[in-house]
Coordinates of N, CA and C in Angstrom, one line a residue:
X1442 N 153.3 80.9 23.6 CA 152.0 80.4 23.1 C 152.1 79.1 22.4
X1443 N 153.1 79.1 22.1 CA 153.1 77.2 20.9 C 153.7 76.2 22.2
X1444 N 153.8 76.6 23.1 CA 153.5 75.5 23.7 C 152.2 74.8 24.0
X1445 N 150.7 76.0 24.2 CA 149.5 75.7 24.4 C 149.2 75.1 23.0
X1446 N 150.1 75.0 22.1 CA 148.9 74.6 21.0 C 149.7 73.6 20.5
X1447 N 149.9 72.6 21.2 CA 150.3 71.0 20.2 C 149.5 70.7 19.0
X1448 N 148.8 71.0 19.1 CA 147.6 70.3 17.9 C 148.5 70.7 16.9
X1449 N 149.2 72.1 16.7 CA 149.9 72.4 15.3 C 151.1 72.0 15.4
X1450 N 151.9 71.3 16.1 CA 153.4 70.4 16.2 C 153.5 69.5 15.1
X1451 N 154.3 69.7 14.3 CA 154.9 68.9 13.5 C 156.3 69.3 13.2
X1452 N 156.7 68.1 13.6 CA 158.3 67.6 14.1 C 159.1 67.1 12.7
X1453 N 160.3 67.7 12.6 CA 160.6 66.4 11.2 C 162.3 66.1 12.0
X1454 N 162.5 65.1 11.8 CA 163.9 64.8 12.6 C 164.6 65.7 11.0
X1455 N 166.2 66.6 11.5 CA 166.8 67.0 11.0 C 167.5 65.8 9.8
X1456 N 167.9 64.5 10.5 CA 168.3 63.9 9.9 C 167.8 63.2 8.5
X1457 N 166.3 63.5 8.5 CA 165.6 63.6 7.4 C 165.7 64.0 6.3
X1458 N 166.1 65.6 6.5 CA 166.7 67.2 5.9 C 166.9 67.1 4.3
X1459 N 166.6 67.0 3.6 CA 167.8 67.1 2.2 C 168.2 67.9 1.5
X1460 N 169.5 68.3 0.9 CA 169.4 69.8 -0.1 C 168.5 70.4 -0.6
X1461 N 167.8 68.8 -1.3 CA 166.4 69.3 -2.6 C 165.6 69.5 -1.4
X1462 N 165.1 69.5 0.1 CA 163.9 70.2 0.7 C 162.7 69.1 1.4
X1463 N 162.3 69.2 2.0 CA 161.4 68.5 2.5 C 160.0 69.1 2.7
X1464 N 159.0 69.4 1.3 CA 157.7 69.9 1.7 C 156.7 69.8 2.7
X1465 N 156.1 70.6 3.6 CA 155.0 70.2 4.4 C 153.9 71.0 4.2
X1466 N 152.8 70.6 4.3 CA 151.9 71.6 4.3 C 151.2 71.5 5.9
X1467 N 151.1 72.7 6.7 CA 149.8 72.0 8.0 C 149.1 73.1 7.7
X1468 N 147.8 72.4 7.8 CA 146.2 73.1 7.7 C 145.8 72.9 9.2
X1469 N 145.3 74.1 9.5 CA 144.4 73.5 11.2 C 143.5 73.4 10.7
X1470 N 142.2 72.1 11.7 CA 141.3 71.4 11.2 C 140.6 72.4 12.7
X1471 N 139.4 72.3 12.8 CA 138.1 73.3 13.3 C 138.5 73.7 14.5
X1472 N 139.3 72.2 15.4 CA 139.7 72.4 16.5 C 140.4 73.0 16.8
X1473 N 141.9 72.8 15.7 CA 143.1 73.9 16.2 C 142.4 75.2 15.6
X1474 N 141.6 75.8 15.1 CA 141.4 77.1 14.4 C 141.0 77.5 16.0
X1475 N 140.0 76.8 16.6 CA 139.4 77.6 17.5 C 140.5 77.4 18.7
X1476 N 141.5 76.5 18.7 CA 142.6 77.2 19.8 C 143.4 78.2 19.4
X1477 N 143.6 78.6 18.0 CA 144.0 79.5 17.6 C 143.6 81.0 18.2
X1478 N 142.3 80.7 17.9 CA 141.5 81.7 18.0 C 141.2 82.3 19.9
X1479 N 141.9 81.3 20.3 CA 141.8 81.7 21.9 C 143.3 82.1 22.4
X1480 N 144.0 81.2 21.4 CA 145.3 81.4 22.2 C 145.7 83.1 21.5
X1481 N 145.3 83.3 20.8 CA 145.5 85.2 20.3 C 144.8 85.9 19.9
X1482 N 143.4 85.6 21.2 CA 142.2 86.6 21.3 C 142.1 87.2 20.0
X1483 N 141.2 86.1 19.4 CA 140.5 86.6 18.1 C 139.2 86.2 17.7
X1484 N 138.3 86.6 17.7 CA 137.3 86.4 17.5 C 137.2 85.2 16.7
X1485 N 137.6 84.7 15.6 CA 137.3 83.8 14.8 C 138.9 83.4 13.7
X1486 N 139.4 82.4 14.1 CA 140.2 82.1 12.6 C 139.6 80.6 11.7
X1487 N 139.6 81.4 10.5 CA 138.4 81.3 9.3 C 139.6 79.9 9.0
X1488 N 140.6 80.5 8.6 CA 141.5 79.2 7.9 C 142.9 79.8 8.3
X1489 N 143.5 78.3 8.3 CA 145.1 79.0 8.2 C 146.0 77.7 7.9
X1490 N 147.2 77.9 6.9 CA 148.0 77.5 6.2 C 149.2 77.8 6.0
X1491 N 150.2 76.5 6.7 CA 151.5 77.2 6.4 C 152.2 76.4 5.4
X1492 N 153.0 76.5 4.1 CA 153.5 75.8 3.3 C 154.8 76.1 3.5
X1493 N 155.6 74.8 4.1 CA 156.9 75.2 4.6 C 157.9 74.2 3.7
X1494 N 159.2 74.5 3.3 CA 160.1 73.9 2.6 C 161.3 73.9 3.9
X1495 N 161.6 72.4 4.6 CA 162.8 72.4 4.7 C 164.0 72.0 4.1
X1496 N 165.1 72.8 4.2 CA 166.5 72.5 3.4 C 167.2 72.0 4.1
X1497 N 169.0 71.6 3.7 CA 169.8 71.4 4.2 C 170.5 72.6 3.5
X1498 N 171.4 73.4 4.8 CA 172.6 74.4 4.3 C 173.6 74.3 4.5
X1499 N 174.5 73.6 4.3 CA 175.3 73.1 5.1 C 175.7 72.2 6.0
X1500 N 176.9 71.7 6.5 CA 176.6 70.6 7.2 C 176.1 70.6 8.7
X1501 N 175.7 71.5 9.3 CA 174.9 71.1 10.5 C 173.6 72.2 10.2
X1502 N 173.1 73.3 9.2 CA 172.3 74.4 9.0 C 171.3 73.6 8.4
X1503 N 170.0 74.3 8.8 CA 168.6 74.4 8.3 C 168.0 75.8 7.9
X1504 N 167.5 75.6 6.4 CA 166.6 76.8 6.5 C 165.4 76.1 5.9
X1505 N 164.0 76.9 6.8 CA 163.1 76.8 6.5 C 162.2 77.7 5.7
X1506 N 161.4 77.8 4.7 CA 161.2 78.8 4.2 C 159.6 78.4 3.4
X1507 N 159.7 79.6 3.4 CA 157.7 79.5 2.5 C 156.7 80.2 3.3
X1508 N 155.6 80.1 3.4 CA 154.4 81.1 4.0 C 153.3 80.8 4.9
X1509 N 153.0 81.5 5.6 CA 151.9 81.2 6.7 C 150.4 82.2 6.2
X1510 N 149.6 81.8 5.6 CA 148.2 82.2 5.1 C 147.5 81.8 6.2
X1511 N 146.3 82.8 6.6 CA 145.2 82.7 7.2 C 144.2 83.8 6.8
X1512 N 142.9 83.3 7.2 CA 141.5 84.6 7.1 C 141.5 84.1 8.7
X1513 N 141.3 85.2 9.5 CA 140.7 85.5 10.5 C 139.9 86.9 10.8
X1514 N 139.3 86.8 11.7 CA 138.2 87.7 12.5 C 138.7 88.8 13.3
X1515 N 139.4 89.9 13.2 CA 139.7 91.0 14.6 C 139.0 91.6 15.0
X1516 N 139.1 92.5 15.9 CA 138.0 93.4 16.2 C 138.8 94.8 16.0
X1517 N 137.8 95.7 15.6 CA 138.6 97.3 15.4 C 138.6 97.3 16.5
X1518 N 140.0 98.1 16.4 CA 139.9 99.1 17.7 C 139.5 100.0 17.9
X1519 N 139.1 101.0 17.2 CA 138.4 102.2 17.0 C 136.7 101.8 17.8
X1520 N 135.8 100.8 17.1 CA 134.5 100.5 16.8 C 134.2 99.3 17.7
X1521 N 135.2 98.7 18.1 CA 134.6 97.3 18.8 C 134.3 96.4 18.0
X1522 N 134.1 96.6 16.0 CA 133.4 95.5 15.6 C 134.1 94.3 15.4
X1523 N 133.4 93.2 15.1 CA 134.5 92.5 14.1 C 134.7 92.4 12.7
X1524 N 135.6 92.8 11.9 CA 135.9 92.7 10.7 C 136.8 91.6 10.1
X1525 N 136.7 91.0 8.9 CA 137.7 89.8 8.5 C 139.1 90.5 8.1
X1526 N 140.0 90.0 8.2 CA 141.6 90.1 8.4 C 142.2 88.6 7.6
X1527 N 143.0 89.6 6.7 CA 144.1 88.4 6.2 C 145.7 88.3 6.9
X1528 N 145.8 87.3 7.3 CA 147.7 87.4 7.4 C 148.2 86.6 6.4
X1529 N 149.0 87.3 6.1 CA 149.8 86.4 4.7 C 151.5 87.0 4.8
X1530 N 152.1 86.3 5.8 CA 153.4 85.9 5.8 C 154.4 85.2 5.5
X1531 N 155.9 85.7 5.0 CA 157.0 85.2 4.3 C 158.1 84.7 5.4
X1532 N 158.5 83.3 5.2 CA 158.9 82.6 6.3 C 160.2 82.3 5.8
X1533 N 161.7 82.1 6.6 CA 162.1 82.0 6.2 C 163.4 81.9 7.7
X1534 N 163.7 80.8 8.0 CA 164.1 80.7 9.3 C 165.7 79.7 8.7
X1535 N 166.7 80.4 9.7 CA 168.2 79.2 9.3 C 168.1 78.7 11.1
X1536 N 168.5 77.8 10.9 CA 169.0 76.5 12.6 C 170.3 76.5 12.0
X1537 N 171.2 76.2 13.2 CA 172.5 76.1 13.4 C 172.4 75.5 14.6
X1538 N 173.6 74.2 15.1 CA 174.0 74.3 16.5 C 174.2 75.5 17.3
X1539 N 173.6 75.6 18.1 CA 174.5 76.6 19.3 C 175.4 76.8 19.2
X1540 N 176.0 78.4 19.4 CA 177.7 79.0 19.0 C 178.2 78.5 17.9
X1541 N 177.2 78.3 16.6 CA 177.6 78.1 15.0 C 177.0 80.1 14.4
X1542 N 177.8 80.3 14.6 CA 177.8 81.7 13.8 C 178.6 82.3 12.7
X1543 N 178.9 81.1 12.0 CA 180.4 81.0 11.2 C 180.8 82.1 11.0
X1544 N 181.4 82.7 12.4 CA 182.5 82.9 12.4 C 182.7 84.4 12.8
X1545 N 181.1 85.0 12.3 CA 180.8 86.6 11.8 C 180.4 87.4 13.4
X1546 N 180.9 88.5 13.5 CA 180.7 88.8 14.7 C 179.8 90.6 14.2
X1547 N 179.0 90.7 15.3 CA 178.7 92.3 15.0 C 176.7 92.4 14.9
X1548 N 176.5 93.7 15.0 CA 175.1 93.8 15.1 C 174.3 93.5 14.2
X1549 N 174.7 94.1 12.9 CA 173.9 93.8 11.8 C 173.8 92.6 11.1
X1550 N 174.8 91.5 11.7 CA 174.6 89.5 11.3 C 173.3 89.4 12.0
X1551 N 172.4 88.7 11.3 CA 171.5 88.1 11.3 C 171.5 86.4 11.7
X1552 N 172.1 86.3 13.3 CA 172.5 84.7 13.1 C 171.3 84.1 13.3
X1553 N 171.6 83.0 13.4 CA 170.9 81.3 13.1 C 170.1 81.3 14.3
X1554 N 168.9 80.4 14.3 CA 168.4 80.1 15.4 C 168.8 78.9 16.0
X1555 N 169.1 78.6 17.5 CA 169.5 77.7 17.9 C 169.2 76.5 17.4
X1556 N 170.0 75.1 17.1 CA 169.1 73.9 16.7 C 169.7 73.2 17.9
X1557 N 168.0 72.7 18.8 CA 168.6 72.0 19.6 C 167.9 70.7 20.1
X1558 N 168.8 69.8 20.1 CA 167.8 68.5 20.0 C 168.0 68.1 18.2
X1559 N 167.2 67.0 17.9 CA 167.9 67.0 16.0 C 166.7 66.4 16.0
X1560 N 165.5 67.6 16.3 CA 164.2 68.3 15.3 C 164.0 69.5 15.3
X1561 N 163.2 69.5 14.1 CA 162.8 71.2 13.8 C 161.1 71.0 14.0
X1562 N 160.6 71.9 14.8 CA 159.1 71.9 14.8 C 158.3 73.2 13.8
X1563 N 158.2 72.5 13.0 CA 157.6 73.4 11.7 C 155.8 74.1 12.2
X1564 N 155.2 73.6 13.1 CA 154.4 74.1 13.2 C 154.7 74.7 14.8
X1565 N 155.6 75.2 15.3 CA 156.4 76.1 15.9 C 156.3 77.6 15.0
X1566 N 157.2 77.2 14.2 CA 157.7 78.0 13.2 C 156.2 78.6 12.2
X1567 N 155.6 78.1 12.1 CA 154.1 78.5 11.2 C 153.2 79.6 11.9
X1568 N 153.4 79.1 13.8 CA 152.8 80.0 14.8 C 153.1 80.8 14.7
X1569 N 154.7 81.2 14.9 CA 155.8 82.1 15.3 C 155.2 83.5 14.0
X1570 N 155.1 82.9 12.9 CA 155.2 84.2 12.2 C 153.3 84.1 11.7
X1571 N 152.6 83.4 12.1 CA 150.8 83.9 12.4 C 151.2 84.7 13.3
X1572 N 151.5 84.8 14.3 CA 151.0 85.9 15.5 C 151.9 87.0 14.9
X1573 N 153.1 87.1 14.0 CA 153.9 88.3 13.6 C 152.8 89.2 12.7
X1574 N 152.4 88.4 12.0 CA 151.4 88.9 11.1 C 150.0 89.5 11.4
X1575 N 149.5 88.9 12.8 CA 148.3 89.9 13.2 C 148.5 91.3 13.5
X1576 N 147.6 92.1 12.9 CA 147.6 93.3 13.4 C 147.0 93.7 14.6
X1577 N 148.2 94.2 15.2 CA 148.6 94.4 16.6 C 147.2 95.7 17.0
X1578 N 146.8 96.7 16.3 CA 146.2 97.6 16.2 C 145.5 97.6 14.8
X1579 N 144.5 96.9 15.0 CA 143.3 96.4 13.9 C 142.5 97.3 14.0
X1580 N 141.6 98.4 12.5 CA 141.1 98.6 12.0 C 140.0 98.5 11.1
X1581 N 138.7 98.5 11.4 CA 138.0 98.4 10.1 C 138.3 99.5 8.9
X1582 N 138.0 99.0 7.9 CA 138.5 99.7 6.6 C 137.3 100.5 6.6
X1583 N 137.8 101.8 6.5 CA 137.4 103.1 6.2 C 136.7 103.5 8.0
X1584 N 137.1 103.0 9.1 CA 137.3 103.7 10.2 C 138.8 104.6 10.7
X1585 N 138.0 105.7 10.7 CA 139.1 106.8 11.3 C 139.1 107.4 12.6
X1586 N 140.3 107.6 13.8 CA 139.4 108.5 14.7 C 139.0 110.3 14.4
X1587 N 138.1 110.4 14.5 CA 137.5 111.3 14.6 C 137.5 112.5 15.6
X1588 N 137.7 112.0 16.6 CA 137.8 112.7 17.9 C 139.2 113.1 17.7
X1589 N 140.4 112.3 17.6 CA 141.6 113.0 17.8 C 142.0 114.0 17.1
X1590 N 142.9 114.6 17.9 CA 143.0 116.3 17.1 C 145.0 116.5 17.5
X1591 N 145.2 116.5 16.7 CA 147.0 116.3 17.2 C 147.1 118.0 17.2
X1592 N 147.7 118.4 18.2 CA 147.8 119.9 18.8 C 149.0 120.3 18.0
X1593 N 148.9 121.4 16.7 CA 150.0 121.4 15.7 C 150.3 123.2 16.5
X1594 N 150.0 123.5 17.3 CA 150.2 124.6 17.8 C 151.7 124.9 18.7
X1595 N 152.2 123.3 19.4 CA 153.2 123.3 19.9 C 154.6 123.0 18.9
X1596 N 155.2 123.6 19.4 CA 156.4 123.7 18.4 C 156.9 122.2 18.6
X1597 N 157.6 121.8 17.0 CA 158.1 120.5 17.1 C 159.2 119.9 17.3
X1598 N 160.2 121.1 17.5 CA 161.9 120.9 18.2 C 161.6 120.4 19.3
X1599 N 162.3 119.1 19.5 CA 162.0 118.4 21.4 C 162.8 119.5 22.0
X1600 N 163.4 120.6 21.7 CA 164.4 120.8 22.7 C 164.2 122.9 22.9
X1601 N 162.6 122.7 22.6 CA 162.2 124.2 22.7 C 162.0 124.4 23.6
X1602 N 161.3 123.3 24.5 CA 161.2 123.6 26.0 C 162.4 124.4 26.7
X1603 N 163.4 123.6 26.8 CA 164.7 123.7 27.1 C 164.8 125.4 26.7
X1604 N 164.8 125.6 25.4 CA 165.6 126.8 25.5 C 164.3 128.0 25.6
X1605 N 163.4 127.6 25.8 CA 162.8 128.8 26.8 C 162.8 128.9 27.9
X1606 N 163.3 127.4 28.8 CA 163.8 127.6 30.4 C 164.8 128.3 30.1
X1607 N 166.5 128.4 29.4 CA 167.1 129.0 28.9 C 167.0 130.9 29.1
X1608 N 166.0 131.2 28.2 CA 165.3 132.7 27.8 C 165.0 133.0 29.3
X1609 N 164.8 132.4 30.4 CA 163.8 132.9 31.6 C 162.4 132.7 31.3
X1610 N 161.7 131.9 30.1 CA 160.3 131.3 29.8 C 160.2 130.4 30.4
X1611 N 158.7 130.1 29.8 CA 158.1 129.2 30.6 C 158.5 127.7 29.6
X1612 N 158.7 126.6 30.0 CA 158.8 125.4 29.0 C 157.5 125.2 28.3
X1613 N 156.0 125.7 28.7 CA 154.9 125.5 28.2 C 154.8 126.7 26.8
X1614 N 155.6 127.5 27.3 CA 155.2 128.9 26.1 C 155.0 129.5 27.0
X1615 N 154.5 129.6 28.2 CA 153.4 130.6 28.4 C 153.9 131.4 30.2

């Protein structure tokens, strides 16, 4: 999706970068709110703001870090209405060259994201964690379903089926 939305591109060449940080602020102005608001089927985004700090970590690492604020518009899912929604997300991204993983191997490293080319697109990065932050299954506040009834009658071992086929039963109970 951040390819459809240049309007929020803002590029800073790495070589810019400095230990002490490079502040940016991007605000979308009426136009990018309402491509916002199309490119992630939303009824309305009221405002949105990302305040990003880039660093230097190292001699080829970037971390970027700070927050993506917005008010927008969802619709319940329950009700169809629209109700206002805040996203208010903690940002916090490292760049590395490609195959810079110093060094650390295994599942639970958290490596770098590629840096490729020598810019970082901060309003990339501002998108990336707006759309993390919408609720995927939006609610108005104080809608419940009502109709659903979770059937607490069926036993809750996954594996009772099984051992009533086992018995000569039936997997249903019955």
């Amino acid at each position: 999706m951040t390819n459809e939305l240049p309007i929020l591109t803002h590029t800073i060449p790495v070589d810019r970068i400095r230990p002490s940080g490079e502040t940016v602020v991007i605000e979308a102005d009426e136009a990018a709110r309402k491509a916002l608001a199309v490119a992630y089927d939303l009824p309305e985004v009221r405002s949105f703001t990302a305040r990003l700090v880039a660093k230097t970590s190292g001699a080829e690492s970037y971390v970027v870090s700070g927050t993506v604020e917005a008010e927008i518009v969802q619709l319940c899912g329950v009700t169809l209405e629209p109700f206002p929604a805040r996203v208010s997300e903690s940002v916090e991204v490292v760049y590395a060259p490609p195959g810079d993983a110093s060094g650390e191997e295994g599942e639970d490293i958290d490596l770098p994201d590629p840096l490729t080319g020598r810019t970082i697109d901060l309003g990339a990065v501002a998108l990336e964690f707006f759309a993390l932050g919408i609720d995927p299954y939006p609610r108005k506040p104080g809608i419940a379903f009502r109709d659903h009834i979770e059937d607490s009658s069926q036993e809750k071992n996954p594996f009772a089926a099984l051992a009533a086929l086992k018995k000569g039963g039936s997997p249903t109970g019955g």
